Short mmCIF file of C-alpha atoms and ligand atoms in Angstrom, two decimals:
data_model
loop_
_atom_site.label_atom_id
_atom_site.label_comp_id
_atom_site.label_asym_id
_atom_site.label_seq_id
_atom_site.Cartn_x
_atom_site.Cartn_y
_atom_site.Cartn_z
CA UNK Z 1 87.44 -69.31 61.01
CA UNK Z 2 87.44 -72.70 60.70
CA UNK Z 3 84.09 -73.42 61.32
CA UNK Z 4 83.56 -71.26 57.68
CA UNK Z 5 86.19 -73.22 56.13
CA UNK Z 6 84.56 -76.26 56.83
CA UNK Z 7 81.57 -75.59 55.99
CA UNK Z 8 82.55 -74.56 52.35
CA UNK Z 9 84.63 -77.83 52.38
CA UNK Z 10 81.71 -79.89 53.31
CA UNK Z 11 79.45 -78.22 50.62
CA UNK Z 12 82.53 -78.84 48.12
CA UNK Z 13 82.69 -82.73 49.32
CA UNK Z 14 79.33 -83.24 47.87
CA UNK Z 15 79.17 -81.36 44.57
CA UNK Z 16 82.63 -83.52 43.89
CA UNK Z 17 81.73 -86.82 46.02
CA UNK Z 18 81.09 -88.80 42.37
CA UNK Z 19 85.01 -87.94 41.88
CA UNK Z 20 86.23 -90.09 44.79
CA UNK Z 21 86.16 -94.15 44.60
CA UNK Z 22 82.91 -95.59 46.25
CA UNK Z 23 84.55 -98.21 48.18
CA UNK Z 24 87.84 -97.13 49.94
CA UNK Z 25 90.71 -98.88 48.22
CA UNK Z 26 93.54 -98.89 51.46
CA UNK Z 27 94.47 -102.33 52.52
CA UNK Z 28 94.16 -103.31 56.22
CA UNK Z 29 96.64 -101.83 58.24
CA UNK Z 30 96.79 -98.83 55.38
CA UNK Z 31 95.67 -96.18 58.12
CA UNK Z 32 97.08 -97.34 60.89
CA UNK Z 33 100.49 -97.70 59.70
CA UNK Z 34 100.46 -93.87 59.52
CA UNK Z 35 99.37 -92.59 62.37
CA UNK Z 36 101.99 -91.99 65.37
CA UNK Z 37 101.43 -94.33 68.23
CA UNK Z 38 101.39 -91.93 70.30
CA UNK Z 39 98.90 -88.84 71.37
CA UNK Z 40 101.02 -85.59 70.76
CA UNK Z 41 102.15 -83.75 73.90
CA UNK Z 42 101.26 -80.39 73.24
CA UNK Z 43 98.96 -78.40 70.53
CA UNK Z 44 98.72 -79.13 66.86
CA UNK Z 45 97.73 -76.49 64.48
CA UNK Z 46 94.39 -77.54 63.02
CA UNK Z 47 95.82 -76.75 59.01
CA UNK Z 48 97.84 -79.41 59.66
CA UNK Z 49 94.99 -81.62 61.42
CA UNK Z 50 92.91 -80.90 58.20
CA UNK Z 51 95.86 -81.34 55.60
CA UNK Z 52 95.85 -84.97 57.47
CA UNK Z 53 92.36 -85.48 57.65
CA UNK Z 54 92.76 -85.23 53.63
CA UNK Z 55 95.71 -87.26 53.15
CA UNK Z 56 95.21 -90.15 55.43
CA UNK Z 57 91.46 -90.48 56.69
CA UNK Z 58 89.88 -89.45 53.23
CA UNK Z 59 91.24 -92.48 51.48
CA UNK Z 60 90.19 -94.60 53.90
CA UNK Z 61 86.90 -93.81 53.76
CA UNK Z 62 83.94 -95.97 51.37
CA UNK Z 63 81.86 -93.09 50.50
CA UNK Z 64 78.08 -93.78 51.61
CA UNK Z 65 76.48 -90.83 50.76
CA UNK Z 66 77.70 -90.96 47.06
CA UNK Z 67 74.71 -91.42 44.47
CA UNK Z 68 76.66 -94.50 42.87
CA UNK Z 69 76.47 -96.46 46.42
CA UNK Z 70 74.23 -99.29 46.27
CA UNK Z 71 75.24 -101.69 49.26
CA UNK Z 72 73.92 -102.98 51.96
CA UNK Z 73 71.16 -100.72 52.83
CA UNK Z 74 72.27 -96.57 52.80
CA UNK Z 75 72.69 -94.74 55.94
CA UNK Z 76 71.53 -91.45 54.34
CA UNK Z 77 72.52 -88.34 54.95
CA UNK Z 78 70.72 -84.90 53.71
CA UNK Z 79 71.27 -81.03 53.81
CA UNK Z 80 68.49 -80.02 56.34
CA UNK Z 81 70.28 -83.10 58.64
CA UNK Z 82 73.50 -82.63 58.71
CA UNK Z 83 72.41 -78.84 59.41
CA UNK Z 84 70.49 -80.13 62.52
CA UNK Z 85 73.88 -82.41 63.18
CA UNK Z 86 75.77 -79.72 63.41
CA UNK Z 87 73.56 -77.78 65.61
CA UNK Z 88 73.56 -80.64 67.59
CA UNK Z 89 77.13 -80.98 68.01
CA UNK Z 90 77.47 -77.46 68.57
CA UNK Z 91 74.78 -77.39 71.44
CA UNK Z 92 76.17 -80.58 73.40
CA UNK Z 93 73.51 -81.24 75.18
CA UNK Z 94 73.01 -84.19 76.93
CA UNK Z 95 69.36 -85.59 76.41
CA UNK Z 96 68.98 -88.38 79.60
CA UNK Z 97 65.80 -86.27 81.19
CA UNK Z 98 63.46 -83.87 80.08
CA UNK Z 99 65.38 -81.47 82.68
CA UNK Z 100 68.31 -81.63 81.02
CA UNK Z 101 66.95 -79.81 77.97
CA UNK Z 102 63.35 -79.47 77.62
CA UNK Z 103 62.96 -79.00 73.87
CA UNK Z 104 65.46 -82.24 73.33
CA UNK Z 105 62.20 -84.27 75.36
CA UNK Z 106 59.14 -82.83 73.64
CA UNK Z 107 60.59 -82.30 70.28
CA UNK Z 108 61.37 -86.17 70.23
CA UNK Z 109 57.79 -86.49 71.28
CA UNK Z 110 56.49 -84.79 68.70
CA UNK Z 111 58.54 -86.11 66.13
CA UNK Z 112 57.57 -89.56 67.07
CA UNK Z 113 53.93 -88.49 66.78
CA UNK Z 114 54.28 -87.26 63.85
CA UNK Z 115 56.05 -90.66 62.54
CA UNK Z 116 53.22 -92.22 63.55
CA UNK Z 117 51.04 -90.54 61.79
CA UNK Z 118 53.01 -89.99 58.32
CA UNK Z 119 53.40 -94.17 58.75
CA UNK Z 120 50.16 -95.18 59.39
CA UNK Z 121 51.11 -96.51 62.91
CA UNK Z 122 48.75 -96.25 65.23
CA UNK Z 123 47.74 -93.22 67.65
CA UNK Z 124 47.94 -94.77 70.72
CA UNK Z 125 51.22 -96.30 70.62
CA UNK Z 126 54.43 -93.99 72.30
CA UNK Z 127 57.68 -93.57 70.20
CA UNK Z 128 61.01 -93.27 71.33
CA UNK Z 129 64.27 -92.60 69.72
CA UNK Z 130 67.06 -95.30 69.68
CA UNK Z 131 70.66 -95.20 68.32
CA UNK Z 132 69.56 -98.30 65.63
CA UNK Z 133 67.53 -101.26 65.15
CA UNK Z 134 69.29 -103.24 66.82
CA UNK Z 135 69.16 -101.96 70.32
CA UNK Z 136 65.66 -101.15 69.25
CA UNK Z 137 64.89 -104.88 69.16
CA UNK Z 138 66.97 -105.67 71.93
CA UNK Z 139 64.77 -103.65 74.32
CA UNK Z 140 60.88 -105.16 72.35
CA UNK Z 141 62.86 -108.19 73.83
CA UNK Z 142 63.71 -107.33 77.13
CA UNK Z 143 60.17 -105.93 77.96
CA UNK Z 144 58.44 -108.98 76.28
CA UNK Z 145 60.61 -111.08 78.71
CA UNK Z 146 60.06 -108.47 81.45
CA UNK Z 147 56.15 -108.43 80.91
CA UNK Z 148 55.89 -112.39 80.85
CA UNK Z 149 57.60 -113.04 83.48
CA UNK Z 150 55.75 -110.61 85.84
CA UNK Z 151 58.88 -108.42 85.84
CA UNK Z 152 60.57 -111.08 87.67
CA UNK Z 153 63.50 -111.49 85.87
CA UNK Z 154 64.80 -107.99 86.16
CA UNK Z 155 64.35 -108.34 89.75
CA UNK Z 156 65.60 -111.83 90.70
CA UNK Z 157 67.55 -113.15 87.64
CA UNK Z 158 66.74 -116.35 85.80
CA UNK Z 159 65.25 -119.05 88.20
CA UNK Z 160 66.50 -121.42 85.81
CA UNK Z 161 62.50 -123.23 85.16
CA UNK Z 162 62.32 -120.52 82.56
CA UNK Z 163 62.02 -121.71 78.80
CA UNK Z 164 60.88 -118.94 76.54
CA UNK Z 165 61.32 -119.61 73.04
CA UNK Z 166 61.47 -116.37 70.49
CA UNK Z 167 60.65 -116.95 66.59
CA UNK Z 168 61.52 -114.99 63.29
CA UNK Z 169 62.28 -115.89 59.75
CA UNK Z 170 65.65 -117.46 58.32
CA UNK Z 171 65.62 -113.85 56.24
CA UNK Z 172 65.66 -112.49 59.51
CA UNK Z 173 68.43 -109.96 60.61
CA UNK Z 174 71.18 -111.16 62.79
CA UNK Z 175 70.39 -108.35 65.22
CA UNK Z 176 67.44 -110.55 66.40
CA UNK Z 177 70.24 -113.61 67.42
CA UNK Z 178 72.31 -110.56 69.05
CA UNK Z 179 69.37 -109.28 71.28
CA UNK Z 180 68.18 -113.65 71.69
CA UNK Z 181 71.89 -113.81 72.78
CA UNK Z 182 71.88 -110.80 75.12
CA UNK Z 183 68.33 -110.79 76.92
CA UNK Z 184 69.52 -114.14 78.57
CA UNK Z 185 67.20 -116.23 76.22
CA UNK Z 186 69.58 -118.33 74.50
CA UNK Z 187 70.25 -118.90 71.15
CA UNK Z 188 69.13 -122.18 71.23
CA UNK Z 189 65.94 -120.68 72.05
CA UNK Z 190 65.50 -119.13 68.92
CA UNK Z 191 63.88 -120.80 66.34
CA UNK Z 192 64.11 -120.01 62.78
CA UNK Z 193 60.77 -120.58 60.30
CA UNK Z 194 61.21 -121.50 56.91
CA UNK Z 195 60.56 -119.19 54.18
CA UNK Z 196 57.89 -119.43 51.17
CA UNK Z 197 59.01 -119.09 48.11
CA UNK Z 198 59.22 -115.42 47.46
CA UNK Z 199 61.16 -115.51 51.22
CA UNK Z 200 58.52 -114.39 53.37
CA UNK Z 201 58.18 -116.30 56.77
CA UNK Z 202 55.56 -119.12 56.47
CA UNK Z 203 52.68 -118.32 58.90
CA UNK Z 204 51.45 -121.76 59.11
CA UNK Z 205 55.08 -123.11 59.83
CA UNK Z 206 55.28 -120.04 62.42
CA UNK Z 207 51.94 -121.69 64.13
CA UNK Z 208 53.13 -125.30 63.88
CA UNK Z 209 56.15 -124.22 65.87
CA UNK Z 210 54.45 -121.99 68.72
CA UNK Z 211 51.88 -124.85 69.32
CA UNK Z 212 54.80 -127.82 69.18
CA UNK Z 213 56.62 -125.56 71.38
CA UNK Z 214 53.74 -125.08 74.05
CA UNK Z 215 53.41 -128.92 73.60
CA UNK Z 216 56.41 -129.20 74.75
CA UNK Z 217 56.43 -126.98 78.08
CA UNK Z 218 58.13 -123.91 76.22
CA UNK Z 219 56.45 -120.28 76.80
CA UNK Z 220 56.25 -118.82 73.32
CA UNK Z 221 57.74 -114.79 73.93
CA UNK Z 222 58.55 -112.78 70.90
CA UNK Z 223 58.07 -113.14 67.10
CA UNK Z 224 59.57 -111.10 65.32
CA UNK Z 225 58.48 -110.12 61.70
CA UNK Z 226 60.36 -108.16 59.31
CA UNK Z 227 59.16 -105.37 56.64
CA UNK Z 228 61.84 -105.83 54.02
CA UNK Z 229 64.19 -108.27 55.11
CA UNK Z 230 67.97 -107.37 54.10
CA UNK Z 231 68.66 -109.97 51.41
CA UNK Z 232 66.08 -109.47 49.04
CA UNK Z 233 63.61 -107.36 50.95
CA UNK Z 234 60.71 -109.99 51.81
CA UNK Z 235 57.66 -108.62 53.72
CA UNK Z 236 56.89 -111.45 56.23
CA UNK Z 237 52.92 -111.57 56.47
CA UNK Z 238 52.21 -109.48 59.03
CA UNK Z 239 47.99 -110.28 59.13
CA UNK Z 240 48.18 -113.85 59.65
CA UNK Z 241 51.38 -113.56 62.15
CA UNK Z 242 49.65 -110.99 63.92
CA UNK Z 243 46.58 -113.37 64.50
CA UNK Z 244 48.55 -116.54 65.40
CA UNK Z 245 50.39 -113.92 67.74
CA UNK Z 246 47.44 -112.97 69.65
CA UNK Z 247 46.04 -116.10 69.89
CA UNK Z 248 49.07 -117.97 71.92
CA UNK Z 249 49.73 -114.69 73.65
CA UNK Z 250 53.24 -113.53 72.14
CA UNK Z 251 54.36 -110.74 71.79
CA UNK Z 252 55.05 -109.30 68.18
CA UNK Z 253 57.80 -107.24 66.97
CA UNK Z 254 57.80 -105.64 63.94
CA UNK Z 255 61.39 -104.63 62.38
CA UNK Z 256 60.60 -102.51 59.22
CA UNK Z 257 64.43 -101.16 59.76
CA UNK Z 258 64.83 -100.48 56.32
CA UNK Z 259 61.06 -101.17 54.50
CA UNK Z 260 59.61 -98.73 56.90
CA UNK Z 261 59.91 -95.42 55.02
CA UNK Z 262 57.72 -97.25 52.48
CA UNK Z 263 54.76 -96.48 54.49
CA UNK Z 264 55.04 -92.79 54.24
CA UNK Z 265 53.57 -93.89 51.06
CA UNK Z 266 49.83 -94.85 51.07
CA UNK Z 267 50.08 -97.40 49.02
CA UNK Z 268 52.39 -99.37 50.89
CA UNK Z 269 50.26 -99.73 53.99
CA UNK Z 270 49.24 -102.98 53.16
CA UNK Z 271 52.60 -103.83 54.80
CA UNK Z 272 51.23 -103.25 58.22
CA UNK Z 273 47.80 -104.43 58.12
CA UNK Z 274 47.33 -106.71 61.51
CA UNK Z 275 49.93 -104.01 63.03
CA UNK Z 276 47.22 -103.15 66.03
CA UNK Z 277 47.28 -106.25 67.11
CA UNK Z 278 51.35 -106.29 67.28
CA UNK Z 279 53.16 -104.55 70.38
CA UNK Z 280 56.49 -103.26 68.91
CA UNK Z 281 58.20 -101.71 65.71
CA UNK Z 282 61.17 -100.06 64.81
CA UNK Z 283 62.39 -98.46 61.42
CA UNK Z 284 65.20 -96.39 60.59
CA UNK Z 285 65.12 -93.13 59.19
CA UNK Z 286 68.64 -93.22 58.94
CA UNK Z 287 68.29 -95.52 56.35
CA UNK Z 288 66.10 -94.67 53.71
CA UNK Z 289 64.23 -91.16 54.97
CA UNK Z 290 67.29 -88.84 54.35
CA UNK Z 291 67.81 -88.47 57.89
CA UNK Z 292 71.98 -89.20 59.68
CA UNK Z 293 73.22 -92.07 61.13
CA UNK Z 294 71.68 -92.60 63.65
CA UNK Z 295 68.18 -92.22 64.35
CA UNK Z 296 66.20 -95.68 64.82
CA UNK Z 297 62.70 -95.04 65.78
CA UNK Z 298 61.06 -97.41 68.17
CA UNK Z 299 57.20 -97.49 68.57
CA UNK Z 300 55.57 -99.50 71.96
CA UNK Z 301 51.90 -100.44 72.68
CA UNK Z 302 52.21 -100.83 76.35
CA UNK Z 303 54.34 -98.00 77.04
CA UNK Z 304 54.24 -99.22 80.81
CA UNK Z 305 56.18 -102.24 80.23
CA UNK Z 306 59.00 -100.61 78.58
CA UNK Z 307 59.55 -97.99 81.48
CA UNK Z 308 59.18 -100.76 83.70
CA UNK Z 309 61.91 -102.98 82.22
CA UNK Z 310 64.28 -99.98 82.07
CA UNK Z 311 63.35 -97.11 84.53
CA UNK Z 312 65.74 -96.97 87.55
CA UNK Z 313 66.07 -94.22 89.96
CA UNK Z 314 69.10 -93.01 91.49
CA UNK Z 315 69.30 -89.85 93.79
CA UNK Z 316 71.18 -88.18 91.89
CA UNK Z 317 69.00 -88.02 88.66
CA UNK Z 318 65.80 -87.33 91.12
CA UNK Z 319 63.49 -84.39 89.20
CA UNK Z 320 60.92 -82.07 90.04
CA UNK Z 321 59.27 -83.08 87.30
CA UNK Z 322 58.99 -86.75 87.11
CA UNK Z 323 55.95 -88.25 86.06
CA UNK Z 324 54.85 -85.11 84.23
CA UNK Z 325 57.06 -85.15 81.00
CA UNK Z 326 59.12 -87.97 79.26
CA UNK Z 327 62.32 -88.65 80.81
CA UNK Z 328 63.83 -90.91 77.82
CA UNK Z 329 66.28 -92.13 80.08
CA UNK Z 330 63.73 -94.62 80.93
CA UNK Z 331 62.53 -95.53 77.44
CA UNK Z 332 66.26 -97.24 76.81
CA UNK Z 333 69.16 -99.11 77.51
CA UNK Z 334 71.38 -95.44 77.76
CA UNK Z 335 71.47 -93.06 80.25
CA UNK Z 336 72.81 -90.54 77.86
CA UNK Z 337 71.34 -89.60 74.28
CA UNK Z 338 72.15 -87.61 71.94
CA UNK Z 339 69.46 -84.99 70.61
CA UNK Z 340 68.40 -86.49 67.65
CA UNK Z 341 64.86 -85.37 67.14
CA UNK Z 342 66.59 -81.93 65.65
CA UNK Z 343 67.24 -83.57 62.29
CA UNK Z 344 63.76 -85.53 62.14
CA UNK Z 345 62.48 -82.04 62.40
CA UNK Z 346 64.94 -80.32 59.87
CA UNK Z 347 64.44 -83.16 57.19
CA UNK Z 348 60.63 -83.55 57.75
CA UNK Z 349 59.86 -79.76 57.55
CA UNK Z 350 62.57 -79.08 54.98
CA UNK Z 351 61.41 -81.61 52.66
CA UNK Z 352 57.83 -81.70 53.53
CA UNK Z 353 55.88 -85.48 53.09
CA UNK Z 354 54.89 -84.89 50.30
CA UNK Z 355 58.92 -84.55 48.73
CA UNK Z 356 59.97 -86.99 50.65
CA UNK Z 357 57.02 -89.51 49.18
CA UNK Z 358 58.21 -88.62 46.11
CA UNK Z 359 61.92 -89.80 46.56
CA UNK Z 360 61.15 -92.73 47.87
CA UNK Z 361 58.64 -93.83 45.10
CA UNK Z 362 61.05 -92.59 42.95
CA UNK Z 363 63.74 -95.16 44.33
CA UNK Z 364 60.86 -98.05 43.94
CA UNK Z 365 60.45 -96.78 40.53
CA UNK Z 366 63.95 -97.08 39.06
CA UNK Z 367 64.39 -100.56 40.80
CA UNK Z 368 61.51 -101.61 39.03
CA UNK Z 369 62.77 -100.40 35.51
CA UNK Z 370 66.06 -102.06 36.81
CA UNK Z 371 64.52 -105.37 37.76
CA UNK Z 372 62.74 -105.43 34.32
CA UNK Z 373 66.09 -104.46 32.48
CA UNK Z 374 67.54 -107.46 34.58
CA UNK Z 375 64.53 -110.15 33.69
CA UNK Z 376 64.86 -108.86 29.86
CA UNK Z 377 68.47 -109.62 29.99
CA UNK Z 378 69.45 -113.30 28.44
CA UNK Z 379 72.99 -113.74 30.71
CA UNK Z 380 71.45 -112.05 33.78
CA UNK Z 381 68.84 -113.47 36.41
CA UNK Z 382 66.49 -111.88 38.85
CA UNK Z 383 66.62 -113.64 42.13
CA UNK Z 384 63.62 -112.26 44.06
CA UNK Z 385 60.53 -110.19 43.11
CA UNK Z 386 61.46 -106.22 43.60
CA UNK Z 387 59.00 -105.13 46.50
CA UNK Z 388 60.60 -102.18 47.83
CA UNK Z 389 64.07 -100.59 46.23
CA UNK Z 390 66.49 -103.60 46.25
CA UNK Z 391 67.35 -105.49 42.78
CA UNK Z 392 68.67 -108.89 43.77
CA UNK Z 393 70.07 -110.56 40.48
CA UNK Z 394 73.43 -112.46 38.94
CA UNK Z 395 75.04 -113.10 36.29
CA UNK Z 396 74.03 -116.30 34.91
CA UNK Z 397 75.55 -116.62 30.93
CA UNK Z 398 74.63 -119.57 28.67
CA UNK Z 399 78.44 -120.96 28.43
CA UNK Z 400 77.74 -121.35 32.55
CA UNK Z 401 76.49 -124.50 34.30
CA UNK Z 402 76.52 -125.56 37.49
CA UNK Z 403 75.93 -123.60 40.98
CA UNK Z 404 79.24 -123.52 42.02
CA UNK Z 405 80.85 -122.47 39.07
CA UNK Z 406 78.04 -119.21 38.89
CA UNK Z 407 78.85 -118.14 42.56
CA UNK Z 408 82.93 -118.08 41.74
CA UNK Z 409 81.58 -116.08 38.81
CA UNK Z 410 79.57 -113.58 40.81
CA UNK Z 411 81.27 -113.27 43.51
CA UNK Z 412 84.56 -112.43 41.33
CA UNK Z 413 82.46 -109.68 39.45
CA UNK Z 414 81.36 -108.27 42.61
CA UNK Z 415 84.94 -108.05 43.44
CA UNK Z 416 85.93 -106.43 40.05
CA UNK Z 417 83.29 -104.05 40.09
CA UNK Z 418 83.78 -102.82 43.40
CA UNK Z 419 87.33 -102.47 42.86
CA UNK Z 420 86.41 -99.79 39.60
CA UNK Z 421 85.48 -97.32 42.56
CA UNK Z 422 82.61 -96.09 40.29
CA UNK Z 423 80.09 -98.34 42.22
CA UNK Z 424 79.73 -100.36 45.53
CA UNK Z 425 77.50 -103.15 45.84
CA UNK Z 426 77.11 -105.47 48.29
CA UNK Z 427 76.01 -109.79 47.98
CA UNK Z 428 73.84 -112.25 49.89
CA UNK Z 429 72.78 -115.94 49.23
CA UNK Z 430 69.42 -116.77 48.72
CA UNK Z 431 68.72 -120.58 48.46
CA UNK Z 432 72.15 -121.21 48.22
CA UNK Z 433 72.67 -118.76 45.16
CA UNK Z 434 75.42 -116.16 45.08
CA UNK Z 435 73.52 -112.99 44.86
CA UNK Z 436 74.26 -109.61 44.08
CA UNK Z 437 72.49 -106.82 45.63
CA UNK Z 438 71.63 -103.12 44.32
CA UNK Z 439 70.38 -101.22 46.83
CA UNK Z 440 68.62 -98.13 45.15
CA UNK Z 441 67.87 -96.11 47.64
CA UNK Z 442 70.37 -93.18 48.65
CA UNK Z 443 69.36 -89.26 48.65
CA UNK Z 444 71.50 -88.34 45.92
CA UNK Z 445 71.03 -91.71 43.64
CA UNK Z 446 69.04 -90.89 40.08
CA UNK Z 447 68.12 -93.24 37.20
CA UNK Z 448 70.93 -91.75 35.69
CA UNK Z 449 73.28 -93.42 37.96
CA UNK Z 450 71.78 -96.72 38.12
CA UNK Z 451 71.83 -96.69 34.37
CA UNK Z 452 75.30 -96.07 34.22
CA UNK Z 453 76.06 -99.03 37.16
CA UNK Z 454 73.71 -101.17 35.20
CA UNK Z 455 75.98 -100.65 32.07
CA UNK Z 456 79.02 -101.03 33.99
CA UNK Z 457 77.68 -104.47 35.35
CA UNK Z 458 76.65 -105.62 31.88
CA UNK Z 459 80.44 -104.67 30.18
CA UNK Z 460 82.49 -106.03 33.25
CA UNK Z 461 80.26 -109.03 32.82
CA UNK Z 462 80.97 -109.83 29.59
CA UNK Z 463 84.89 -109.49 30.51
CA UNK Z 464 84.47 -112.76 32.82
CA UNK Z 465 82.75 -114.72 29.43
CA UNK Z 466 85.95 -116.77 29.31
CA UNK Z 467 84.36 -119.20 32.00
C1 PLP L 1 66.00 -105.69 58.58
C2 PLP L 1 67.10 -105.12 59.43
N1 PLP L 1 66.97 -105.08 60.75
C3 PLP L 1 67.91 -104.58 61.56
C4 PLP L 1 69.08 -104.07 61.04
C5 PLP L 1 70.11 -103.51 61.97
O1 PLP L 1 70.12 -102.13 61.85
P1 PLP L 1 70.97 -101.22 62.84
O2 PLP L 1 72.28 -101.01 62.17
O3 PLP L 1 70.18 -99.95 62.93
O4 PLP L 1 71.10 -101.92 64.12
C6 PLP L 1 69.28 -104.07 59.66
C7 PLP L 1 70.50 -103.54 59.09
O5 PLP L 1 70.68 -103.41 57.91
C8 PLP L 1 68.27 -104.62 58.84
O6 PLP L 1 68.42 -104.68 57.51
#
C-alpha cells in the first residue's frame, strides 16, 4: 500500500516542487535537534515515519531537482530514471561480477558503448561505470602510476626514488588534488598551469613545465584536462595538450564531468579533437544528461592497465566464467556496485538522442540570451565567455569602485537572493573577482524560469544601491 502512496506522493512532489524554498532554510543543528538519540526498540508505524519524513527531513532539504536551481552544477534527476531507480532498489542486486546478475554486466556494457558512440569517443576504448568523477579520476591516476611504474608500486609500495609529477589547470577541480593526495603522489607533486585569458590551461606553459620537470629528474605521469571547468566552464585545449602529452609520454586524462553531455551534440565535438591520442575520460550523466545521482562514466584506452591496477582474486569470488564477460569488480576501486546502467537505459531510450540533444542545446541557448541580457546590462558584468550553460557575471553599479567593496556587494546579494527561496545560486572567484554563477542546466529549468531569476537578480540588486 505504501509503495502506491508513494508513488502518487513522489509524482505530487514534482508538479508542486516550485512551491518549496530552493535552498533549505534550517540552521545547523535544525535536524538534529529533533531526532531522538536513540534507535527505537521496537516497530514504528510507517504513517508516522512519513508524517516525519514531512515535518522534519523535508525542510531540511535544498531542492536540486527544482527548475529555479542554478548552483553548482545539477545532479539531475528524470522520470524514466528515477523509474529505473526504483527498479533498482527494488531488485537489490549486487553488481561486483557478471555472475552476480548477468544483465547488470552487459547492460553496463552496452550502455557504455553506446556513450561512446552518442559522444564521439572513440570505438576502441572500454567504459565502465563509477559512482562520480572523482573516483573516476582517482583510478586514470592509479593506473597511470601503475602503468609507469611497471606495476611496481601496487606490488612493492613506493621505493622512495620515485618522483612523478601530475599537471592540470588552476580551473582545475579539487577532485584532481584529492586523487594527487590519495594515489601516494603528493600534493607537492602537483603542479598547477596558469590559465589564458578566457581560463583555459596554457599549452605552452603546460610544455615548459613537463620539460623543466624532466630537466630536473621528475617523471612527468598524468595531465589532466578539463571540458568545462566548474567556475566558468573553460575548455582546456585538448589538441595541443594531447600532442605535448604524447610526445613526453604522459598520460592524459580528460574530465568533461560536467561539459561532457555537450558532445551528444555534433557541434560540440570540437571539444575533443586530439582525444585519440588521450588515455582516459570521465563525464557525468548525473549531471547534465537527466540521468540520478550517481552515474559517472569512465572511458580507458588500455583497458589492460586498469584491470591490472585493480583486479584481485580471492577464492571466494572465483567464477566459471572469468575471462569471458566483464567482471566490473575489476574495473574499480569497489567490490560492490550498484546497477546503474538501468537508468542510462531508461533515460536514453525514453528520451531518445535526438530529445535529449535538444534539451541540452536548449540549456546553451537560454544561457546565451542570458549572457547577452547580462553584457547589455549597465550595473551588471559578464565575467567569462558562455561556452557551455553557465552565466558567470556580478553586479558591478556605477556608484561602486574598488574590488573589495564589489565582492562584499556580491557576495551579500548572493546571500539575499538565496535566502528568497525562489532561486539558488552558487559563487566562485575568477582573477580575484567575486563571481556569481547560474548554472542553467537542470531537466525541468525553462527560459521562463531564468527570466524570472534574472528579474529577481536585477530588483534585489538595485535594493543593495545604497553602497
Ligand atoms: C569539472 C569537475 N570535475 C569533477 C567534479 C567532481 O564530480 P563528482 O561529484 O562526480 O566527484 C566536478 C564537480 O562538480 C566538476 O565540476
Amino acid at each position: 500500500m505504501w509503495a502506491h502512496k508513494l508513488a502518487d506522493q513522489m509524482a505530487d512532489y514534482y508538479e508542486n516542487i516550485g512551491a518549496y524554498p530552493v535552498k533549505s532554510k534550517v540552521k545547523p543543528g535544525d535536524i538534529f535537534a529533533q531526532l531522538p538519540s536513540s534507535a527505537p526498540a521496537i516497530s514504528e508505524d510507517m504513517t508516522q515515519i512519513m508524517s516525519d519524513f514531512e515535518s522534519i527531513i523535508m525542510p531540511g532539504i535544498t531542492h536540486w531537482q527544482s527548475p529555479s536551481f542554478f548552483a553548482y552544477f545539477p545532479a539531475n534527476g528524470s522520470y524514466p530514471s528515477i523509474l529505473a531507480e526504483m527498479l533498482t532498489a527494488s531488485l537489490g542486486a549486487q553488481c561486483m561480477v557478471w555472475d552476480t546478475s548477468p544483465a547488470a554486466a552487459e547492460l553496463e556494457e552496452m550502455m557504455m558503448n553506446w556513450l561512446k558512440s552518442m559522444t564521439g569517443l572513440p570505438a576502441d576504448w572500454h567504459g565502465v561505470i563509477q559512482d562520480t568523477a572523482s573516483t573516476s579520476t582517482l583510478a586514470a591516476l592509479l593506473s597511470a602510476r601503475e602503468k609507469i611504474s611497471g606495476y611496481g608500486i601496487n606490488d612493492s609500495g613506493f621505493s622512495g626514488n620515485e618522483k612523478l609529477r601530475v599537471y592540470c589547470s588552476t580551473e582545475t577541480h579539487s577532485s584532481v588534488e584529492k586523487a594527487v593526495k590519495i594515489a601516494g603522489i603528493g600534493r607537492k607533486n602537483l603542479v598547477k598551469i596558469a590559465t589564458d585569458s578566457l581560463f583555459r590551461m596554457d599549452a605552452s606553459l603546460l610544455r615548459k613545465a613537463i620539460l623543466a620537470d624532466m630537466d630536473a629528474g621528475f617523471t612527468p605521469l598524468c595531465v589532466v584536462a578539463t571540458m568545462g571547468t566548474t567556475g566558468c566552464t573553460a575548455i582546456d585545449p585538448l589538441k595541443e595538450i594531447s600532442t605535448i602529452c604524447i610526445e613526453t609520454g604522459t598520460w592524459l586524462h580528460v574530465d568533461a564531468a560536467y561539459g561532457g553531455t555537450a558532445l551528444l551534440l555534433p557541434e560540440y565535438r570540437w571539444m575533443i579533437e586530439g582525444i585519440e591520442k588521450a588515455d582516459s575520460f570521465v563525464f557525468n550523466p548525473h549531471k547534465w544528461m537527466f540521468t540520478n545521482f550517481d552515474c559517472s562514466a569512465y572511458f580507458v584506452k588500455d583497458k589492460e592497465a586498469l584491470l591490472r591496477t585493480f583486479e584481485i582474486l580471492p577464492e571466494y569470488l572465483k567464477t566459471a566464467t572469468r575471462g569471458l564477460v566483464n567482471d566490473y569488480r575489476d574495473w574499480g576501486i569497489p567490490l560492490g556496485r550498484r546497477f546503474r546502467a538501468l537508468k542510462l537505459w531508461f533515460v536514453i531510450r525514453s528520451y531518445g538522442i535526438t530529445k535529449l540533444q535538444e534539451m541540452v542545446r536548449e540549456h546553451i541557448r537560454i544561457a546565451r540570451w542570458l549572457g547577452q541580457e547580462v553584457i547589455a546590462h549597465p550595473d551588471f558584468e559578464i565575467m567569462a565567455p558562455v561556452p557551455l550553460s553557465v552565466v558567470c557575471f556580478r553586479n558591478n553599479p556605477s556608484c561602486l569602485t574598488g574590488n573589495e567593496k564589489l565582492n562584499r556587494l556580491n557576495e551579500e546579494l548572493l546571500s539575499k537572493l538565496n535566502g528568497s527561496g525562489k532561486v539558488f545560486l552558487t559563487h566562485t572567484k575568477l582573477k580575484g573577482q567575486y563571481t556569481l554563477r547560474m548554472s542553467i542546466a537542470g531537466t525541468l529549468t525553462t527560459q521562463q524560469h531564468v527570466e524570472k531569476a534574472w528579474e529577481l537578480i536585477k530588483e534585489t540588486a538595485v535594493g543593495f544601491a545604497v553602497y
